[in-house]
Amino acid sequence: MDAVLISVPLKKREVIKSRHSQVRMSQRGIRKDAINTVLKFGRIIRGKRGRRFFLGRKEVKQWAEKGIRLEAYVNLHVVMDVQETKILTVYRNAKTRSLGYSKTATQ
């Protein structure tokens, strides 16, 4: 079964950052507010082994029409565990087709 792709803001809650994700955030210059923005406004890909949150050009354009500017966070990915309680890693990647993000988001 394919991953489910949706684009809805998450409920506000605290998530745990793994040591690995903290190291990657530091190495890649990704701030906590960027992570929170992706979790709130990005697409969600639900897979068997985890959740991937992604903020692409489509989402940036969609939210810009509603007056929310997200250009600084384009192509940012946040990978979480299945329960969506722990951030496993974070990275930027503009190549989304190979990751299964090319499908249209549903509201």
Coordinates of N, CA, C and O in Angstrom, one line a residue:
M1 N 0.8 -1.2 0.0 CA 0.0 0.0 0.0 C 0.9 1.2 0.0 O 1.9 1.3 0.7
D2 N 0.5 2.2 -0.8 CA 1.3 3.5 -0.9 C 1.1 4.3 0.4 O 0.1 4.2 1.1
A3 N 2.0 5.2 0.6 CA 2.0 6.1 1.7 C 0.8 7.1 1.5 O 0.5 7.5 0.4
V4 N 0.2 7.5 2.6 CA -0.9 8.5 2.5 C -0.3 9.8 2.6 O 0.5 10.1 3.4
L5 N -0.8 10.7 1.7 CA -0.2 12.1 1.6 C -1.3 13.1 2.0 O -2.4 13.1 1.3
I6 N -1.1 13.8 3.0 CA -2.1 14.9 3.4 C -1.3 16.2 3.7 O -0.1 16.2 3.9
S7 N -2.1 17.2 3.8 CA -1.5 18.5 4.1 C -2.4 19.3 5.1 O -3.3 20.0 4.6
V8 N -2.2 19.0 6.4 CA -3.0 19.7 7.4 C -2.1 20.1 8.6 O -1.2 19.4 8.9
P9 N -2.4 21.2 9.2 CA -1.6 21.6 10.4 C -1.8 20.6 11.5 O -2.9 20.1 11.7
L10 N -0.8 20.3 12.2 CA -0.8 19.3 13.4 C -1.3 20.1 14.6 O -1.2 21.3 14.7
K11 N -1.8 19.3 15.6 CA -2.1 19.9 16.9 C -0.8 20.3 17.5 O 0.3 19.6 17.3
K12 N -0.8 21.3 18.3 CA 0.4 21.8 19.0 C 0.7 20.8 20.1 O -0.1 20.5 21.0
R13 N 2.0 20.3 20.1 CA 2.4 19.3 21.1 C 3.9 19.3 21.1 O 4.6 19.7 20.2
E14 N 4.5 18.8 22.2 CA 5.9 18.7 22.3 C 6.4 17.4 21.7 O 5.7 16.4 21.9
V15 N 7.5 17.5 21.0 CA 8.1 16.2 20.4 C 9.5 16.2 20.9 O 10.1 17.2 21.2
I16 N 10.0 15.0 21.0 CA 11.4 14.7 21.5 C 12.3 14.7 20.3 O 12.0 14.2 19.2
K17 N 13.5 15.4 20.4 CA 14.4 15.3 19.3 C 15.5 14.3 19.7 O 16.1 14.3 20.8
S18 N 15.8 13.3 18.8 CA 16.8 12.4 19.0 C 18.2 13.1 19.0 O 18.3 14.2 18.5
R19 N 19.1 12.4 19.6 CA 20.5 13.0 19.6 C 21.0 13.2 18.2 O 21.6 14.2 17.8
H20 N 20.7 12.2 17.3 CA 21.0 12.3 15.9 C 20.4 13.5 15.2 O 21.1 14.3 14.5
S21 N 19.1 13.8 15.5 CA 18.5 14.9 14.9 C 19.1 16.3 15.4 O 19.2 17.2 14.6
Q22 N 19.4 16.3 16.6 CA 20.0 17.5 17.2 C 21.4 17.8 16.5 O 21.7 18.9 16.2
V23 N 22.2 16.7 16.3 CA 23.5 16.9 15.7 C 23.3 17.4 14.2 O 23.9 18.3 13.8
R24 N 22.3 16.8 13.5 CA 22.0 17.2 12.1 C 21.5 18.6 12.1 O 21.9 19.3 11.1
M25 N 20.7 19.0 13.0 CA 20.2 20.4 13.0 C 21.3 21.3 13.1 O 21.4 22.3 12.4
S26 N 22.3 21.0 14.0 CA 23.4 21.9 14.3 C 24.3 21.9 13.0 O 24.7 23.0 12.6
Q27 N 24.6 20.8 12.5 CA 25.5 20.7 11.3 C 24.9 21.4 10.1 O 25.6 22.0 9.3
R28 N 23.6 21.3 9.9 CA 22.9 21.8 8.7 C 22.3 23.2 8.9 O 21.7 23.8 8.0
G29 N 22.5 23.8 10.1 CA 22.0 25.1 10.4 C 20.5 25.2 10.3 O 19.9 26.2 9.9
I30 N 19.8 24.2 10.8 CA 18.3 24.1 10.8 C 17.9 24.5 12.2 O 18.2 23.8 13.2
R31 N 17.1 25.5 12.3 CA 16.6 26.0 13.7 C 15.3 25.3 14.1 O 14.6 24.7 13.3
K32 N 15.1 25.4 15.4 CA 13.9 24.8 16.0 C 12.6 25.3 15.4 O 11.6 24.6 15.1
D33 N 12.6 26.6 15.1 CA 11.4 27.2 14.5 C 11.1 26.7 13.1 O 10.0 26.6 12.7
A34 N 12.2 26.4 12.4 CA 12.0 25.8 11.1 C 11.3 24.4 11.2 O 10.4 24.1 10.4
I35 N 11.8 23.6 12.1 CA 11.2 22.3 12.4 C 9.7 22.4 12.7 O 8.8 21.7 12.2
N36 N 9.4 23.3 13.6 CA 8.0 23.5 14.0 C 7.1 24.0 12.9 O 6.0 23.6 12.7
T37 N 7.7 24.8 12.0 CA 7.0 25.3 10.8 C 6.6 24.2 9.9 O 5.5 24.0 9.4
V38 N 7.6 23.3 9.6 CA 7.4 22.1 8.7 C 6.4 21.2 9.3 O 5.5 20.7 8.6
L39 N 6.4 21.0 10.6 CA 5.5 20.1 11.3 C 4.0 20.7 11.2 O 3.1 19.9 11.2
K40 N 3.9 22.0 11.3 CA 2.6 22.6 11.3 C 2.0 22.8 9.9 O 0.8 22.5 9.7
F41 N 2.9 23.1 8.9 CA 2.3 23.5 7.6 C 2.7 22.5 6.4 O 2.2 22.6 5.3
G42 N 3.6 21.5 6.7 CA 4.0 20.7 5.6 C 3.2 19.5 5.3 O 2.2 19.2 6.0
R43 N 3.5 18.8 4.2 CA 2.8 17.5 3.9 C 3.3 16.4 4.8 O 4.4 16.5 5.4
I44 N 2.4 15.4 5.0 CA 2.8 14.3 5.8 C 2.7 13.0 4.9 O 1.7 12.8 4.3
I45 N 3.8 12.3 4.9 CA 3.9 11.0 4.3 C 3.9 10.0 5.4 O 4.9 9.9 6.1
R46 N 2.8 9.2 5.5 CA 2.8 8.1 6.5 C 3.2 6.8 5.9 O 2.6 6.3 5.0
G47 N 4.3 6.2 6.5 CA 4.8 4.9 6.0 C 4.7 4.0 7.2 O 4.4 4.3 8.3
K48 N 5.1 2.7 6.9 CA 5.1 1.7 8.0 C 6.1 2.0 9.0 O 5.9 1.6 10.2
R49 N 7.3 2.6 8.7 CA 8.3 2.7 9.6 C 8.5 4.1 10.2 O 9.4 4.4 11.0
G50 N 7.6 5.1 9.7 CA 7.8 6.4 10.3 C 6.9 7.4 9.5 O 6.2 7.1 8.6
R51 N 7.1 8.7 9.8 CA 6.4 9.8 9.2 C 7.4 10.8 8.6 O 8.4 11.1 9.3
R52 N 7.2 11.2 7.4 CA 8.0 12.2 6.8 C 7.2 13.5 6.6 O 6.1 13.4 6.0
F53 N 7.7 14.6 7.1 CA 7.0 15.9 6.9 C 7.9 16.7 6.0 O 9.1 16.7 6.1
F54 N 7.2 17.4 5.0 CA 8.0 18.0 4.0 C 7.3 19.3 3.6 O 6.0 19.3 3.5
L55 N 8.0 20.4 3.4 CA 7.5 21.6 3.0 C 8.1 22.0 1.6 O 9.2 22.3 1.5
G56 N 7.3 21.8 0.6 CA 7.7 22.0 -0.8 C 7.2 23.3 -1.4 O 6.4 24.0 -0.7
R57 N 7.5 23.5 -2.7 CA 7.0 24.7 -3.4 C 5.5 24.8 -3.4 O 4.9 25.9 -3.3
K58 N 4.8 23.6 -3.6 CA 3.3 23.7 -3.6 C 2.8 24.2 -2.3 O 1.8 24.9 -2.3
E59 N 3.3 23.7 -1.2 CA 2.8 24.1 0.1 C 3.1 25.6 0.4 O 2.3 26.3 0.9
V60 N 4.3 26.0 0.0 CA 4.7 27.4 0.1 C 3.7 28.3 -0.6 O 3.2 29.3 -0.1
K61 N 3.4 27.9 -1.9 CA 2.4 28.7 -2.7 C 1.0 28.7 -2.1 O 0.4 29.7 -2.0
Q62 N 0.6 27.5 -1.6 CA -0.7 27.3 -1.0 C -0.9 28.2 0.2 O -1.9 29.0 0.3
W63 N 0.1 28.3 1.1 CA 0.0 29.1 2.3 C 0.2 30.5 2.0 O -0.3 31.4 2.7
A64 N 1.0 30.9 1.0 CA 1.2 32.3 0.6 C -0.1 32.9 0.2 O -0.4 34.1 0.5
E65 N -1.0 32.1 -0.5 CA -2.3 32.6 -0.9 C -3.2 33.0 0.4 O -4.1 33.7 0.3
K66 N -2.8 32.4 1.5 CA -3.6 32.6 2.7 C -2.8 33.7 3.6 O -3.2 33.9 4.8
G67 N -1.7 34.2 3.1 CA -1.0 35.3 3.8 C 0.1 34.8 4.7 O 0.6 35.5 5.5
I68 N 0.5 33.5 4.6 CA 1.5 32.9 5.4 C 2.8 32.7 4.6 O 2.7 31.9 3.6
R69 N 3.9 33.3 4.9 CA 5.1 33.3 4.1 C 6.0 32.2 4.7 O 6.4 32.2 5.8
L70 N 6.3 31.2 3.8 CA 7.1 30.1 4.2 C 8.3 29.8 3.3 O 9.0 28.8 3.4
E71 N 8.7 30.8 2.5 CA 9.8 30.6 1.5 C 11.1 30.1 2.2 O 11.8 29.4 1.6
A72 N 11.4 30.6 3.4 CA 12.6 30.3 4.0 C 12.7 28.8 4.4 O 13.8 28.3 4.7
Y73 N 11.6 28.1 4.4 CA 11.6 26.7 4.8 C 11.4 25.7 3.7 O 11.2 24.5 3.9
V74 N 11.4 26.2 2.4 CA 11.1 25.3 1.3 C 12.2 24.2 1.2 O 13.3 24.4 1.5
N75 N 11.7 23.0 0.9 CA 12.5 21.7 0.7 C 13.1 21.2 2.0 O 14.1 20.5 2.0
L76 N 12.5 21.6 3.1 CA 13.0 21.1 4.4 C 12.2 19.8 4.8 O 10.9 19.8 4.6
H77 N 12.8 18.8 5.2 CA 12.2 17.5 5.6 C 12.5 17.2 7.0 O 13.6 17.4 7.6
V78 N 11.5 16.7 7.7 CA 11.6 16.2 9.1 C 11.1 14.8 9.1 O 10.0 14.5 8.7
V79 N 11.9 13.9 9.6 CA 11.5 12.5 9.7 C 11.3 12.1 11.2 O 12.1 12.4 12.0
M80 N 10.1 11.5 11.4 CA 9.7 11.2 12.8 C 9.3 9.7 12.9 O 9.2 9.0 11.9
D81 N 9.2 9.2 14.1 CA 8.8 7.9 14.3 C 7.3 7.7 14.0 O 6.6 8.7 13.7
V82 N 6.8 6.5 14.0 CA 5.5 6.2 13.7 C 4.5 6.9 14.6 O 3.4 7.3 14.1
Q83 N 4.8 7.0 15.9 CA 3.8 7.6 16.8 C 3.9 9.2 16.7 O 3.1 9.8 17.4
E84 N 4.8 9.7 15.9 CA 5.0 11.2 15.7 C 5.3 11.8 17.1 O 4.8 12.9 17.4
T85 N 6.1 11.2 17.8 CA 6.6 11.8 19.1 C 8.0 12.1 19.2 O 8.5 12.8 20.0
K86 N 8.8 11.5 18.2 CA 10.3 11.7 18.2 C 10.8 12.1 16.8 O 10.5 11.4 15.9
I87 N 11.6 13.2 16.8 CA 12.2 13.5 15.5 C 13.5 12.7 15.4 O 14.3 12.7 16.2
L88 N 13.6 12.0 14.2 CA 14.7 11.1 14.0 C 15.9 11.8 13.3 O 17.0 11.7 13.6
T89 N 15.5 12.6 12.2 CA 16.5 13.4 11.5 C 15.8 14.5 10.7 O 14.6 14.5 10.6
V90 N 16.6 15.5 10.3 CA 16.1 16.6 9.5 C 17.1 16.9 8.4 O 18.3 16.7 8.6
Y91 N 16.6 17.4 7.2 CA 17.5 17.7 6.1 C 16.8 18.5 5.1 O 15.6 18.6 5.1
R92 N 17.5 19.1 4.2 CA 17.0 19.8 3.0 C 17.3 19.0 1.8 O 18.4 18.4 1.6
N93 N 16.3 18.9 0.9 CA 16.4 18.1 -0.3 C 15.4 18.6 -1.3 O 14.2 18.5 -1.1
A94 N 15.8 19.1 -2.5 CA 14.9 19.6 -3.5 C 14.4 18.5 -4.4 O 13.4 18.7 -5.1
K95 N 15.1 17.4 -4.4 CA 14.7 16.2 -5.3 C 13.7 15.4 -4.6 O 14.0 14.5 -3.8
T96 N 12.4 15.7 -4.9 CA 11.3 15.0 -4.1 C 10.7 13.8 -4.9 O 10.1 13.0 -4.3
R97 N 10.9 13.8 -6.2 CA 10.2 12.7 -7.0 C 10.7 11.3 -6.5 O 9.8 10.4 -6.3
S98 N 11.9 11.1 -6.2 CA 12.4 9.8 -5.8 C 12.0 9.4 -4.4 O 12.1 8.3 -4.0
L99 N 11.5 10.4 -3.6 CA 11.1 10.2 -2.2 C 9.6 9.9 -2.1 O 9.1 9.7 -1.0
G100 N 8.9 9.9 -3.2 CA 7.4 9.7 -3.2 C 6.6 10.9 -2.8 O 5.5 10.8 -2.4
Y101 N 7.2 12.1 -2.9 CA 6.5 13.3 -2.6 C 5.8 14.0 -3.8 O 5.2 15.0 -3.7
S102 N 5.9 13.4 -4.9 CA 5.4 14.0 -6.1 C 3.9 14.0 -6.3 O 3.3 14.6 -7.2
K103 N 3.2 13.3 -5.5 CA 1.7 13.2 -5.5 C 1.1 14.5 -5.0 O 1.7 15.2 -4.3
T104 N -0.1 14.8 -5.5 CA -0.8 16.0 -5.1 C -1.3 15.8 -3.6 O -1.9 14.8 -3.3
A105 N -1.1 16.9 -2.8 CA -1.6 16.8 -1.5 C -3.1 17.0 -1.4 O -3.7 17.7 -2.3
T106 N -3.8 16.4 -0.5 CA -5.2 16.5 -0.3 C -5.5 17.3 1.0 O -4.7 17.2 1.9
Q107 N -6.6 18.0 1.0 CA -6.9 18.8 2.2 C -7.8 18.1 3.1 O -8.7 17.4 2.7

